[in-house]
PDB file of C-alpha atoms and ligand atoms in Angstrom:
ATOM      1  CA  UNK X1405      -6.099 -13.114 -16.950  1.00  0.00           C
ATOM      2  CA  UNK X1406      -3.222 -15.605 -16.824  1.00  0.00           C
ATOM      3  CA  UNK X1407      -3.880 -18.871 -15.019  1.00  0.00           C
ATOM      4  CA  UNK X1408      -3.401 -18.754 -11.272  1.00  0.00           C
ATOM      5  CA  UNK X1409       0.097 -19.502 -10.078  1.00  0.00           C
ATOM      6  CA  UNK X1410       1.241 -19.821  -6.512  1.00  0.00           C
ATOM      7  CA  UNK X1411       4.547 -18.741  -5.018  1.00  0.00           C
ATOM      8  CA  UNK X1412       4.049 -21.053  -2.061  1.00  0.00           C
ATOM      9  CA  UNK X1413       1.935 -18.748   0.133  1.00  0.00           C
ATOM     10  CA  UNK X1414      -0.912 -20.755   1.656  1.00  0.00           C
ATOM     11  CA  UNK X1415      -3.817 -20.315  -0.742  1.00  0.00           C
ATOM     12  CA  UNK X1416      -6.291 -20.323   2.124  1.00  0.00           C
ATOM     13  CA  UNK X1417      -5.199 -17.019   3.663  1.00  0.00           C
ATOM     14  CA  UNK X1418      -3.285 -15.127   0.971  1.00  0.00           C
ATOM     15  CA  UNK X1419      -3.396 -15.847  -2.747  1.00  0.00           C
ATOM     16  CA  UNK X1420      -0.833 -14.674  -5.277  1.00  0.00           C
ATOM     17  CA  UNK X1421      -1.544 -14.611  -9.008  1.00  0.00           C
ATOM     18  CA  UNK X1422       0.500 -13.188 -11.838  1.00  0.00           C
ATOM     19  CA  UNK X1423      -0.867 -11.288 -14.808  1.00  0.00           C
ATOM     20  CA  UNK X1424       2.037 -10.180 -16.990  1.00  0.00           C
ATOM     21  CA  UNK X1425       4.145  -7.792 -14.919  1.00  0.00           C
ATOM     22  CA  UNK X1426       1.461  -7.441 -12.227  1.00  0.00           C
ATOM     23  CA  UNK X1427       1.269  -9.594  -9.086  1.00  0.00           C
ATOM     24  CA  UNK X1428      -2.184  -9.839  -7.514  1.00  0.00           C
ATOM     25  CA  UNK X1429      -1.948 -10.476  -3.792  1.00  0.00           C
ATOM     26  CA  UNK X1430      -5.295 -11.033  -2.083  1.00  0.00           C
ATOM     27  CA  UNK X1431      -6.333 -11.654   1.506  1.00  0.00           C
ATOM     28  CA  UNK X1432      -8.517 -14.773   1.394  1.00  0.00           C
ATOM     29  CA  UNK X1433     -10.238 -14.941   4.805  1.00  0.00           C
ATOM     30  CA  UNK X1434     -13.552 -13.387   3.837  1.00  0.00           C
ATOM     31  CA  UNK X1435     -15.479 -15.413   6.460  1.00  0.00           C
ATOM     32  CA  UNK X1436     -13.349 -13.693   9.142  1.00  0.00           C
ATOM     33  CA  UNK X1437     -13.445 -10.356   7.319  1.00  0.00           C
ATOM     34  CA  UNK X1438      -9.797 -10.953   6.333  1.00  0.00           C
ATOM     35  CA  UNK X1439      -8.660 -10.617   9.952  1.00  0.00           C
ATOM     36  CA  UNK X1440      -4.925 -11.215  10.005  1.00  0.00           C
ATOM     37  CA  UNK X1441      -3.762 -14.216  12.015  1.00  0.00           C
ATOM     38  CA  UNK X1442      -0.124 -15.297  12.254  1.00  0.00           C
ATOM     39  CA  UNK X1443      -0.342 -17.558   9.191  1.00  0.00           C
ATOM     40  CA  UNK X1444      -1.702 -14.643   7.187  1.00  0.00           C
ATOM     41  CA  UNK X1445       0.985 -12.170   8.210  1.00  0.00           C
ATOM     42  CA  UNK X1446       3.668 -14.770   7.424  1.00  0.00           C
ATOM     43  CA  UNK X1447       2.016 -15.471   4.060  1.00  0.00           C
ATOM     44  CA  UNK X1448       1.943 -11.725   3.309  1.00  0.00           C
ATOM     45  CA  UNK X1449       5.626 -11.450   4.122  1.00  0.00           C
ATOM     46  CA  UNK X1450       6.481 -14.361   1.820  1.00  0.00           C
ATOM     47  CA  UNK X1451       4.237 -13.099  -0.952  1.00  0.00           C
ATOM     48  CA  UNK X1452       6.032  -9.745  -1.115  1.00  0.00           C
ATOM     49  CA  UNK X1453       9.533 -10.982  -0.271  1.00  0.00           C
ATOM     50  CA  UNK X1454       9.466 -13.644  -2.972  1.00  0.00           C
ATOM     51  CA  UNK X1455       7.998 -11.771  -5.933  1.00  0.00           C
ATOM     52  CA  UNK X1456       9.649 -13.003  -9.127  1.00  0.00           C
ATOM     53  CA  UNK X1457      11.952 -10.651 -11.056  1.00  0.00           C
ATOM     54  CA  UNK X1458       9.370 -10.420 -13.862  1.00  0.00           C
ATOM     55  CA  UNK X1459       6.957  -8.539 -11.561  1.00  0.00           C
ATOM     56  CA  UNK X1460       7.075  -4.726 -11.740  1.00  0.00           C
ATOM     57  CA  UNK X1461       4.068  -3.787  -9.618  1.00  0.00           C
ATOM     58  CA  UNK X1462       1.708  -5.479  -7.138  1.00  0.00           C
ATOM     59  CA  UNK X1463      -1.982  -4.996  -6.423  1.00  0.00           C
ATOM     60  CA  UNK X1464      -3.204  -5.856  -2.911  1.00  0.00           C
ATOM     61  CA  UNK X1465      -6.886  -6.499  -2.222  1.00  0.00           C
ATOM     62  CA  UNK X1466      -9.210  -8.355   0.119  1.00  0.00           C
ATOM     63  CA  UNK X1467     -11.765 -11.044  -0.768  1.00  0.00           C
ATOM     64  CA  UNK X1468     -15.391 -10.579   0.253  1.00  0.00           C
ATOM     65  CA  UNK X1469     -17.128  -7.461   1.543  1.00  0.00           C
ATOM     66  CA  UNK X1470     -14.219  -6.006   3.534  1.00  0.00           C
ATOM     67  CA  UNK X1471     -10.565  -5.253   2.862  1.00  0.00           C
ATOM     68  CA  UNK X1472      -9.367  -6.253   6.340  1.00  0.00           C
ATOM     69  CA  UNK X1473     -10.700  -6.305   9.922  1.00  0.00           C
ATOM     70  CA  UNK X1474      -7.211  -5.988  11.408  1.00  0.00           C
ATOM     71  CA  UNK X1475      -5.498  -8.302  13.825  1.00  0.00           C
ATOM     72  CA  UNK X1476      -7.255 -11.615  14.430  1.00  0.00           C
ATOM     73  CA  UNK X1477      -8.265 -10.868  17.999  1.00  0.00           C
ATOM     74  CA  UNK X1478      -8.410 -14.530  18.988  1.00  0.00           C
ATOM     75  CA  UNK X1479      -4.580 -14.407  18.946  1.00  0.00           C
ATOM     76  CA  UNK X1480      -4.367 -11.756  21.650  1.00  0.00           C
ATOM     77  CA  UNK X1481      -6.430 -13.076  24.543  1.00  0.00           C
ATOM     78  CA  UNK X1482      -3.712 -15.320  25.954  1.00  0.00           C
ATOM     79  CA  UNK X1483      -0.481 -13.671  24.851  1.00  0.00           C
ATOM     80  CA  UNK X1484       2.188 -12.507  27.296  1.00  0.00           C
ATOM     81  CA  UNK X1485       3.955  -9.156  26.846  1.00  0.00           C
ATOM     82  CA  UNK X1486       7.083 -10.612  25.251  1.00  0.00           C
ATOM     83  CA  UNK X1487       5.042 -12.724  22.812  1.00  0.00           C
ATOM     84  CA  UNK X1488       2.992  -9.682  21.863  1.00  0.00           C
ATOM     85  CA  UNK X1489       6.144  -7.643  21.239  1.00  0.00           C
ATOM     86  CA  UNK X1490       7.650 -10.286  18.959  1.00  0.00           C
ATOM     87  CA  UNK X1491       4.269 -10.637  17.237  1.00  0.00           C
ATOM     88  CA  UNK X1492       4.247  -6.910  16.556  1.00  0.00           C
ATOM     89  CA  UNK X1493       7.812  -7.159  15.216  1.00  0.00           C
ATOM     90  CA  UNK X1494       6.614  -9.933  12.878  1.00  0.00           C
ATOM     91  CA  UNK X1495       4.039  -7.521  11.452  1.00  0.00           C
ATOM     92  CA  UNK X1496       6.702  -4.840  11.111  1.00  0.00           C
ATOM     93  CA  UNK X1497       8.939  -7.206   9.166  1.00  0.00           C
ATOM     94  CA  UNK X1498       6.127  -8.305   6.871  1.00  0.00           C
ATOM     95  CA  UNK X1499       4.931  -4.777   6.128  1.00  0.00           C
ATOM     96  CA  UNK X1500       8.535  -3.648   5.572  1.00  0.00           C
ATOM     97  CA  UNK X1501       8.554  -6.054   2.610  1.00  0.00           C
ATOM     98  CA  UNK X1502       5.522  -4.186   1.271  1.00  0.00           C
ATOM     99  CA  UNK X1503       6.672  -0.586   1.821  1.00  0.00           C
ATOM    100  CA  UNK X1504      10.320  -1.201   0.983  1.00  0.00           C
ATOM    101  CA  UNK X1505       9.988  -4.222  -1.273  1.00  0.00           C
ATOM    102  CA  UNK X1506      11.121  -4.555  -4.856  1.00  0.00           C
ATOM    103  CA  UNK X1507       7.998  -3.096  -6.480  1.00  0.00           C
ATOM    104  CA  UNK X1508       5.384  -0.409  -5.826  1.00  0.00           C
ATOM    105  CA  UNK X1509       2.131  -1.720  -4.342  1.00  0.00           C
ATOM    106  CA  UNK X1510      -1.379  -0.464  -5.169  1.00  0.00           C
ATOM    107  CA  UNK X1511      -4.096  -1.318  -2.622  1.00  0.00           C
ATOM    108  CA  UNK X1512      -7.805  -1.613  -3.381  1.00  0.00           C
ATOM    109  CA  UNK X1513      -9.767  -0.634  -0.256  1.00  0.00           C
ATOM    110  CA  UNK X1514     -13.405  -1.473   0.374  1.00  0.00           C
ATOM    111  CA  UNK X1515     -15.574  -2.090   3.421  1.00  0.00           C
ATOM    112  CA  UNK X1516     -13.717  -2.293   6.733  1.00  0.00           C
ATOM    113  CA  UNK X1517     -10.121  -1.058   6.607  1.00  0.00           C
ATOM    114  CA  UNK X1518      -9.602  -1.102  10.341  1.00  0.00           C
ATOM    115  CA  UNK X1519      -6.920  -1.599  12.947  1.00  0.00           C
ATOM    116  CA  UNK X1520      -4.114  -3.659  11.461  1.00  0.00           C
ATOM    117  CA  UNK X1521      -5.992  -3.512   8.141  1.00  0.00           C
ATOM    118  CA  UNK X1522      -5.454   0.234   8.052  1.00  0.00           C
ATOM    119  CA  UNK X1523      -1.816  -0.275   9.050  1.00  0.00           C
ATOM    120  CA  UNK X1524      -1.491  -2.754   6.173  1.00  0.00           C
ATOM    121  CA  UNK X1525      -3.029  -0.242   3.770  1.00  0.00           C
ATOM    122  CA  UNK X1526      -0.629   2.431   5.060  1.00  0.00           C
ATOM    123  CA  UNK X1527       2.335   0.288   4.052  1.00  0.00           C
ATOM    124  CA  UNK X1528       1.260   0.356   0.384  1.00  0.00           C
ATOM    125  CA  UNK X1529       2.171   3.177  -2.004  1.00  0.00           C
ATOM    126  CA  UNK X1530      -1.050   3.981  -3.855  1.00  0.00           C
ATOM    127  CA  UNK X1531      -4.441   3.439  -2.240  1.00  0.00           C
ATOM    128  CA  UNK X1532      -7.632   3.282  -4.304  1.00  0.00           C
ATOM    129  CA  UNK X1533     -10.748   3.384  -2.126  1.00  0.00           C
ATOM    130  CA  UNK X1534     -14.266   2.395  -3.123  1.00  0.00           C
ATOM    131  CA  UNK X1535     -17.218   4.293  -1.639  1.00  0.00           C
ATOM    132  CA  UNK X1536     -17.904   1.506   0.900  1.00  0.00           C
ATOM    133  CA  UNK X1537     -14.480   1.862   2.527  1.00  0.00           C
ATOM    134  CA  UNK X1538     -14.378   2.982   6.143  1.00  0.00           C
ATOM    135  CA  UNK X1539     -11.464   3.478   8.489  1.00  0.00           C
ATOM    136  CA  UNK X1540     -11.154   2.985  12.232  1.00  0.00           C
ATOM    137  CA  UNK X1541      -8.610   2.137  14.895  1.00  0.00           C
ATOM    138  CA  UNK X1542     -10.613   0.044  17.379  1.00  0.00           C
ATOM    139  CA  UNK X1543      -7.420  -0.712  19.290  1.00  0.00           C
ATOM    140  CA  UNK X1544      -8.356   2.170  21.583  1.00  0.00           C
ATOM    141  CA  UNK X1545     -11.655   0.533  22.529  1.00  0.00           C
ATOM    142  CA  UNK X1546     -10.196  -3.001  22.749  1.00  0.00           C
ATOM    143  CA  UNK X1547      -7.678  -1.963  25.398  1.00  0.00           C
ATOM    144  CA  UNK X1548      -4.669  -2.405  23.125  1.00  0.00           C
ATOM    145  CA  UNK X1549      -2.423  -0.179  20.998  1.00  0.00           C
ATOM    146  CA  UNK X1550      -1.208   0.044  17.438  1.00  0.00           C
ATOM    147  CA  UNK X1551       1.302  -2.719  16.636  1.00  0.00           C
ATOM    148  CA  UNK X1552       1.436  -2.996  12.857  1.00  0.00           C
ATOM    149  CA  UNK X1553       3.413   0.157  12.116  1.00  0.00           C
ATOM    150  CA  UNK X1554       0.560   2.661  12.466  1.00  0.00           C
ATOM    151  CA  UNK X1555       2.416   5.044  14.752  1.00  0.00           C
ATOM    152  CA  UNK X1556       5.063   5.456  12.060  1.00  0.00           C
ATOM    153  CA  UNK X1557       3.357   4.947   8.687  1.00  0.00           C
ATOM    154  CA  UNK X1558      -0.212   6.043   9.331  1.00  0.00           C
ATOM    155  CA  UNK X1559       0.992   9.035  11.348  1.00  0.00           C
ATOM    156  CA  UNK X1560       2.956  10.169   8.290  1.00  0.00           C
ATOM    157  CA  UNK X1561      -0.203   9.930   6.166  1.00  0.00           C
ATOM    158  CA  UNK X1562      -3.067  11.262   8.306  1.00  0.00           C
ATOM    159  CA  UNK X1563      -1.107  12.831  11.158  1.00  0.00           C
ATOM    160  CA  UNK X1564      -0.984  12.330  14.916  1.00  0.00           C
ATOM    161  CA  UNK X1565      -4.154  14.415  15.617  1.00  0.00           C
ATOM    162  CA  UNK X1566      -6.394  12.170  13.469  1.00  0.00           C
ATOM    163  CA  UNK X1567      -4.934   8.974  14.922  1.00  0.00           C
ATOM    164  CA  UNK X1568      -5.377  10.384  18.404  1.00  0.00           C
ATOM    165  CA  UNK X1569      -9.036  11.162  17.675  1.00  0.00           C
ATOM    166  CA  UNK X1570      -9.722   7.742  16.121  1.00  0.00           C
ATOM    167  CA  UNK X1571      -8.064   5.877  18.991  1.00  0.00           C
ATOM    168  CA  UNK X1572      -9.396   7.926  21.893  1.00  0.00           C
ATOM    169  CA  UNK X1573     -12.970   8.318  20.662  1.00  0.00           C
ATOM    170  CA  UNK X1574     -13.443   5.278  18.427  1.00  0.00           C
ATOM    171  CA  UNK X1575     -14.258   7.564  15.495  1.00  0.00           C
ATOM    172  CA  UNK X1576     -14.897   5.863  12.163  1.00  0.00           C
ATOM    173  CA  UNK X1577     -13.957   7.802   9.039  1.00  0.00           C
ATOM    174  CA  UNK X1578     -16.051   7.461   5.905  1.00  0.00           C
ATOM    175  CA  UNK X1579     -14.425   6.883   2.519  1.00  0.00           C
ATOM    176  CA  UNK X1580     -14.762  10.614   1.789  1.00  0.00           C
ATOM    177  CA  UNK X1581     -13.274  11.668   5.136  1.00  0.00           C
ATOM    178  CA  UNK X1582     -10.385   9.245   4.682  1.00  0.00           C
ATOM    179  CA  UNK X1583      -9.826  10.543   1.181  1.00  0.00           C
ATOM    180  CA  UNK X1584      -9.671  14.135   2.422  1.00  0.00           C
ATOM    181  CA  UNK X1585      -7.061  13.098   4.995  1.00  0.00           C
ATOM    182  CA  UNK X1586      -4.967  11.313   2.385  1.00  0.00           C
ATOM    183  CA  UNK X1587      -5.711   7.690   3.262  1.00  0.00           C
ATOM    184  CA  UNK X1588      -6.629   7.185  -0.388  1.00  0.00           C
ATOM    185  CA  UNK X1589      -5.153   8.975  -3.373  1.00  0.00           C
ATOM    186  CA  UNK X1590      -8.121   7.825  -5.514  1.00  0.00           C
ATOM    187  CA  UNK X1591     -11.778   7.489  -4.512  1.00  0.00           C
ATOM    188  CA  UNK X1592     -13.966   5.584  -6.970  1.00  0.00           C
ATOM    189  CA  UNK X1593     -17.468   4.150  -7.286  1.00  0.00           C
ATOM    190  CA  UNK X1594     -18.272   0.877  -5.575  1.00  0.00           C
ATOM    191  CA  UNK X1595     -16.901  -2.050  -7.605  1.00  0.00           C
ATOM    192  CA  UNK X1596     -14.583   0.138  -9.696  1.00  0.00           C
ATOM    193  CA  UNK X1597     -11.527  -0.156  -7.435  1.00  0.00           C
ATOM    194  CA  UNK X1598      -9.784  -3.071  -9.119  1.00  0.00           C
ATOM    195  CA  UNK X1599     -10.148  -1.610 -12.599  1.00  0.00           C
ATOM    196  CA  UNK X1600      -8.692   1.709 -11.416  1.00  0.00           C
ATOM    197  CA  UNK X1601      -5.881  -0.121  -9.582  1.00  0.00           C
ATOM    198  CA  UNK X1602      -5.005  -2.076 -12.733  1.00  0.00           C
ATOM    199  CA  UNK X1603      -5.003   1.108 -14.819  1.00  0.00           C
ATOM    200  CA  UNK X1604      -2.575   2.698 -12.314  1.00  0.00           C
ATOM    201  CA  UNK X1605      -0.504  -0.489 -12.032  1.00  0.00           C
ATOM    202  CA  UNK X1606       0.085  -0.493 -15.802  1.00  0.00           C
ATOM    203  CA  UNK X1607       1.308   3.104 -15.631  1.00  0.00           C
ATOM    204  CA  UNK X1608       3.625   2.241 -12.736  1.00  0.00           C
ATOM    205  CA  UNK X1609       4.931  -0.853 -14.548  1.00  0.00           C
ATOM    206  CA  UNK X1610       5.738   1.381 -17.525  1.00  0.00           C
ATOM    207  CA  UNK X1611       8.203   3.493 -15.508  1.00  0.00           C
ATOM    208  CA  UNK X1612      11.845   2.508 -15.267  1.00  0.00           C
ATOM    209  CA  UNK X1613      12.472   0.220 -12.273  1.00  0.00           C
ATOM    210  CA  UNK X1614      15.088   2.671 -10.963  1.00  0.00           C
ATOM    211  CA  UNK X1615      12.635   5.577 -10.937  1.00  0.00           C
ATOM    212  CA  UNK X1616      10.107   3.412  -9.085  1.00  0.00           C
ATOM    213  CA  UNK X1617      12.857   2.400  -6.654  1.00  0.00           C
ATOM    214  CA  UNK X1618      13.813   6.020  -6.014  1.00  0.00           C
ATOM    215  CA  UNK X1619      10.185   6.981  -5.396  1.00  0.00           C
ATOM    216  CA  UNK X1620       9.402   4.117  -3.025  1.00  0.00           C
ATOM    217  CA  UNK X1621      12.758   3.764  -1.228  1.00  0.00           C
ATOM    218  CA  UNK X1622      14.483   7.145  -1.356  1.00  0.00           C
ATOM    219  CA  UNK X1623      11.622   9.664  -1.283  1.00  0.00           C
ATOM    220  CA  UNK X1624      10.050   8.655   2.077  1.00  0.00           C
ATOM    221  CA  UNK X1625      13.482   8.394   3.699  1.00  0.00           C
ATOM    222  CA  UNK X1626      14.599  11.755   2.340  1.00  0.00           C
ATOM    223  CA  UNK X1627      11.377  13.295   3.643  1.00  0.00           C
ATOM    224  CA  UNK X1628      12.350  12.026   7.125  1.00  0.00           C
ATOM    225  CA  UNK X1629      15.863  13.490   6.949  1.00  0.00           C
ATOM    226  CA  UNK X1630      17.210  16.859   7.892  1.00  0.00           C
ATOM    227  CA  UNK X1631      16.872  18.943   4.727  1.00  0.00           C
ATOM    228  CA  UNK X1632      20.595  19.341   4.010  1.00  0.00           C
ATOM    229  CA  UNK X1633      21.177  15.578   4.348  1.00  0.00           C
ATOM    230  CA  UNK X1634      18.082  14.856   2.270  1.00  0.00           C
ATOM    231  CA  UNK X1635      19.102  17.147  -0.555  1.00  0.00           C
ATOM    232  CA  UNK X1636      22.500  15.480  -0.817  1.00  0.00           C
ATOM    233  CA  UNK X1637      20.783  12.087  -0.969  1.00  0.00           C
ATOM    234  CA  UNK X1638      18.379  13.474  -3.594  1.00  0.00           C
ATOM    235  CA  UNK X1639      21.294  14.635  -5.755  1.00  0.00           C
ATOM    236  CA  UNK X1640      22.980  11.220  -5.538  1.00  0.00           C
ATOM    237  CA  UNK X1641      19.773   9.274  -6.219  1.00  0.00           C
ATOM    238  CA  UNK X1642      18.932  11.519  -9.130  1.00  0.00           C
ATOM    239  CA  UNK X1643      22.413  10.981 -10.628  1.00  0.00           C
ATOM    240  CA  UNK X1644      22.076   7.203 -10.367  1.00  0.00           C
ATOM    241  CA  UNK X1645      18.570   7.115 -11.850  1.00  0.00           C
ATOM    242  CA  UNK X1646      19.368   9.317 -14.854  1.00  0.00           C
ATOM    243  CA  UNK X1647      22.529   7.336 -15.619  1.00  0.00           C
ATOM    244  CA  UNK X1648      20.578   4.217 -16.661  1.00  0.00           C
ATOM    245  CA  UNK X1649      20.536   3.654 -20.461  1.00  0.00           C
ATOM    246  CA  UNK X1650      16.742   3.310 -20.305  1.00  0.00           C
ATOM    247  CA  UNK X1651      16.484   6.812 -18.812  1.00  0.00           C
ATOM    248  CA  UNK X1652      18.715   8.259 -21.512  1.00  0.00           C
ATOM    249  CA  UNK X1653      16.629   6.547 -24.208  1.00  0.00           C
ATOM    250  CA  UNK X1654      13.434   7.976 -22.743  1.00  0.00           C
ATOM    251  CA  UNK X1655      14.805  11.506 -22.599  1.00  0.00           C
ATOM    252  CA  UNK X1656      15.987  11.208 -26.217  1.00  0.00           C
ATOM    253  CA  UNK X1657      12.557   9.890 -27.246  1.00  0.00           C
ATOM    254  CA  UNK X1658      10.953  13.032 -25.851  1.00  0.00           C
ATOM    255  CA  UNK X1659      13.445  15.287 -27.622  1.00  0.00           C
ATOM    256  CA  UNK X1660      12.765  13.379 -30.872  1.00  0.00           C
ATOM    257  CA  UNK X1661       9.020  13.902 -30.312  1.00  0.00           C
ATOM    258  CA  UNK X1662       8.474  10.145 -30.032  1.00  0.00           C
ATOM    259  CA  UNK X1663       7.311  10.208 -26.374  1.00  0.00           C
ATOM    260  CA  UNK X1664       3.956  11.110 -24.886  1.00  0.00           C
ATOM    261  CA  UNK X1665       3.514  14.589 -23.427  1.00  0.00           C
ATOM    262  CA  UNK X1666       2.290  15.363 -19.918  1.00  0.00           C
ATOM    263  CA  UNK X1667      -1.482  14.914 -19.801  1.00  0.00           C
ATOM    264  CA  UNK X1668      -3.076  18.342 -19.617  1.00  0.00           C
ATOM    265  CA  UNK X1669      -6.327  19.042 -17.781  1.00  0.00           C
ATOM    266  CA  UNK X1670      -9.339  19.230 -20.098  1.00  0.00           C
ATOM    267  CA  UNK X1671     -10.215  22.927 -20.500  1.00  0.00           C
ATOM    268  CA  UNK X1672     -13.817  24.036 -20.156  1.00  0.00           C
ATOM    269  CA  UNK X1673     -15.187  25.522 -23.393  1.00  0.00           C
ATOM    270  CA  UNK X1674     -14.871  29.281 -23.518  1.00  0.00           C
ATOM    271  CA  UNK X1675     -11.910  29.592 -21.106  1.00  0.00           C
ATOM    272  CA  UNK X1676      -8.870  31.519 -22.266  1.00  0.00           C
ATOM    273  CA  UNK X1677      -5.772  29.641 -23.496  1.00  0.00           C
TER     274      UNK X1677
HETATM  275  C1  1HE C2926     -12.906 -11.435  13.564  1.00  0.00           C
HETATM  276  C2  1HE C2926     -12.366 -10.153  13.449  1.00  0.00           C
HETATM  277  C3  1HE C2926     -11.123  -9.906  14.096  1.00  0.00           C
HETATM  278  C4  1HE C2926     -14.238 -10.186  12.383  1.00  0.00           C
HETATM  279  N1  1HE C2926     -10.545 -10.919  14.773  1.00  0.00           N
HETATM  280  N2  1HE C2926     -12.283 -12.404  14.238  1.00  0.00           N
HETATM  281  N3  1HE C2926     -10.212  -5.386  14.729  1.00  0.00           N
HETATM  282  C5  1HE C2926     -11.410  -5.060  15.196  1.00  0.00           C
HETATM  283  O1  1HE C2926     -11.610  -4.751  16.348  1.00  0.00           O
HETATM  284  C6  1HE C2926     -12.525  -5.175  14.203  1.00  0.00           C
HETATM  285  C7  1HE C2926     -13.482  -6.289  14.618  1.00  0.00           C
HETATM  286  N4  1HE C2926     -14.460  -6.619  13.592  1.00  0.00           N
HETATM  287  C8  1HE C2926     -15.554  -5.855  13.365  1.00  0.00           C
HETATM  288  O2  1HE C2926     -15.749  -4.806  13.940  1.00  0.00           O
HETATM  289  C9  1HE C2926     -16.535  -6.400  12.376  1.00  0.00           C
HETATM  290  O3  1HE C2926     -16.261  -7.795  12.183  1.00  0.00           O
HETATM  291  C10 1HE C2926     -16.482  -5.711  10.984  1.00  0.00           C
HETATM  292  C11 1HE C2926     -17.014  -4.270  11.093  1.00  0.00           C
HETATM  293  C12 1HE C2926     -15.072  -5.708  10.386  1.00  0.00           C
HETATM  294  C13 1HE C2926     -17.380  -6.507   9.991  1.00  0.00           C
HETATM  295  O4  1HE C2926     -18.666  -6.685  10.566  1.00  0.00           O
HETATM  296  P1  1HE C2926     -19.614  -7.851   9.994  1.00  0.00           P
HETATM  297  O5  1HE C2926     -20.953  -7.705  10.681  1.00  0.00           O
HETATM  298  O6  1HE C2926     -19.585  -7.837   8.505  1.00  0.00           O
HETATM  299  O7  1HE C2926     -18.914  -9.245  10.409  1.00  0.00           O
HETATM  300  P2  1HE C2926     -18.916 -10.000  11.829  1.00  0.00           P
HETATM  301  O8  1HE C2926     -20.190 -10.785  11.984  1.00  0.00           O
HETATM  302  O9  1HE C2926     -18.560  -9.083  12.931  1.00  0.00           O
HETATM  303  O10 1HE C2926     -17.668 -10.970  11.665  1.00  0.00           O
HETATM  304  C14 1HE C2926     -17.726 -12.146  10.845  1.00  0.00           C
HETATM  305  C15 1HE C2926     -16.775 -13.145  11.465  1.00  0.00           C
HETATM  306  O11 1HE C2926     -15.455 -12.635  11.435  1.00  0.00           O
HETATM  307  C16 1HE C2926     -17.088 -13.396  12.946  1.00  0.00           C
HETATM  308  O12 1HE C2926     -16.701 -14.726  13.249  1.00  0.00           O
HETATM  309  P3  1HE C2926     -17.810 -15.911  13.337  1.00  0.00           P
HETATM  310  O13 1HE C2926     -17.000 -17.119  13.681  1.00  0.00           O
HETATM  311  O14 1HE C2926     -18.754 -15.453  14.408  1.00  0.00           O
HETATM  312  O15 1HE C2926     -18.463 -15.976  11.982  1.00  0.00           O
HETATM  313  C17 1HE C2926     -16.146 -12.451  13.651  1.00  0.00           C
HETATM  314  O16 1HE C2926     -15.836 -12.884  14.968  1.00  0.00           O
HETATM  315  C18 1HE C2926     -14.928 -12.582  12.764  1.00  0.00           C
HETATM  316  N5  1HE C2926     -14.049 -11.422  12.888  1.00  0.00           N
HETATM  317  N6  1HE C2926     -13.216  -9.387  12.724  1.00  0.00           N
HETATM  318  C19 1HE C2926     -11.118 -12.126  14.831  1.00  0.00           C
HETATM  319  N7  1HE C2926     -10.516  -8.729  14.019  1.00  0.00           N
HETATM  320  C20 1HE C2926      -0.775  -5.521  14.831  1.00  0.00           C
HETATM  321  S1  1HE C2926      -1.768  -4.782  15.955  1.00  0.00           S
HETATM  322  C21 1HE C2926      -3.278  -4.455  15.187  1.00  0.00           C
HETATM  323  C22 1HE C2926      -4.328  -4.391  16.217  1.00  0.00           C
HETATM  324  C23 1HE C2926      -5.699  -4.457  15.610  1.00  0.00           C
HETATM  325  O17 1HE C2926      -5.884  -4.672  14.444  1.00  0.00           O
HETATM  326  S2  1HE C2926      -6.957  -4.237  16.713  1.00  0.00           S
HETATM  327  C24 1HE C2926      -8.399  -4.137  15.714  1.00  0.00           C
HETATM  328  C25 1HE C2926      -9.023  -5.480  15.541  1.00  0.00           C
END
């Protein structure tokens, strides 16, 4: 791995390292279970807003035994309504830089992925969960509400009924339950999350930047549009993406039999072709 480099984010709460085209962004508050205080949310925003041009994909993880215990609750006890609203907007801004930043983000989830930690995970594009991961929204029990984008992003992943259940009853979802609901796209053995995330990150970095842009910026917005508006946007995005010389070269490489084929599922012996 390349030597650690910093982009200015405070090393104590969020670290940023570069390994070729991959940026590793890690929550570094293990003693507080990576609870997110204001310095941490600001550092996250900077980390993703200021990624160098050489970066094509980011991997987000948490130090220690848990991905993230959500909002640092010490921040809430004395805050007035207006402060809390602006604080929530700060989270929205930071996570916007993750969901609609320059590069796709792969998260490695383990241990607690709760409250704002789950909202953070929901702002990433690919989530790899280890078996220890568990998901909860303790906001319901703490007398507060979602404030880190959960009503919008998490609702689009696991749906309003699951959020309602988790918030009203305090239900914790296991890694398997979360996987079934779509929190994670990959569920792996304990300790194997980073390796899987790196394997996926290399595939993502190998795509053209415009395709990755269309997938992360256009696709979720089109899915939120009325179908006729969305299809027009799809046609325009598709025209722009295929127009890039790199796209043309890739299509030609396939026609010249120089490109890899789609990976086919391994057939069981004895099954018909
Ligand atoms: C914290 C926080 C925190 C841990 N804010 N300090 N989130 C929650 O309601 C989750 C609260 N945390 C927990 O339920 C547990 O800490 C865990 C299940 C995540 C982990 O348990 P455990 O036994 O490994 O750790 P611990 O002993 O509870 O915590 C270790 C330390 O981290 C301890 O501090 P210490 O000084 O006594 O060592 C804890 O106080 C501290 N800590 N979690 C502050 N969250 C934008 S709106 C989003 C709204 C929300 O996210 S609400 C959900 C908040």
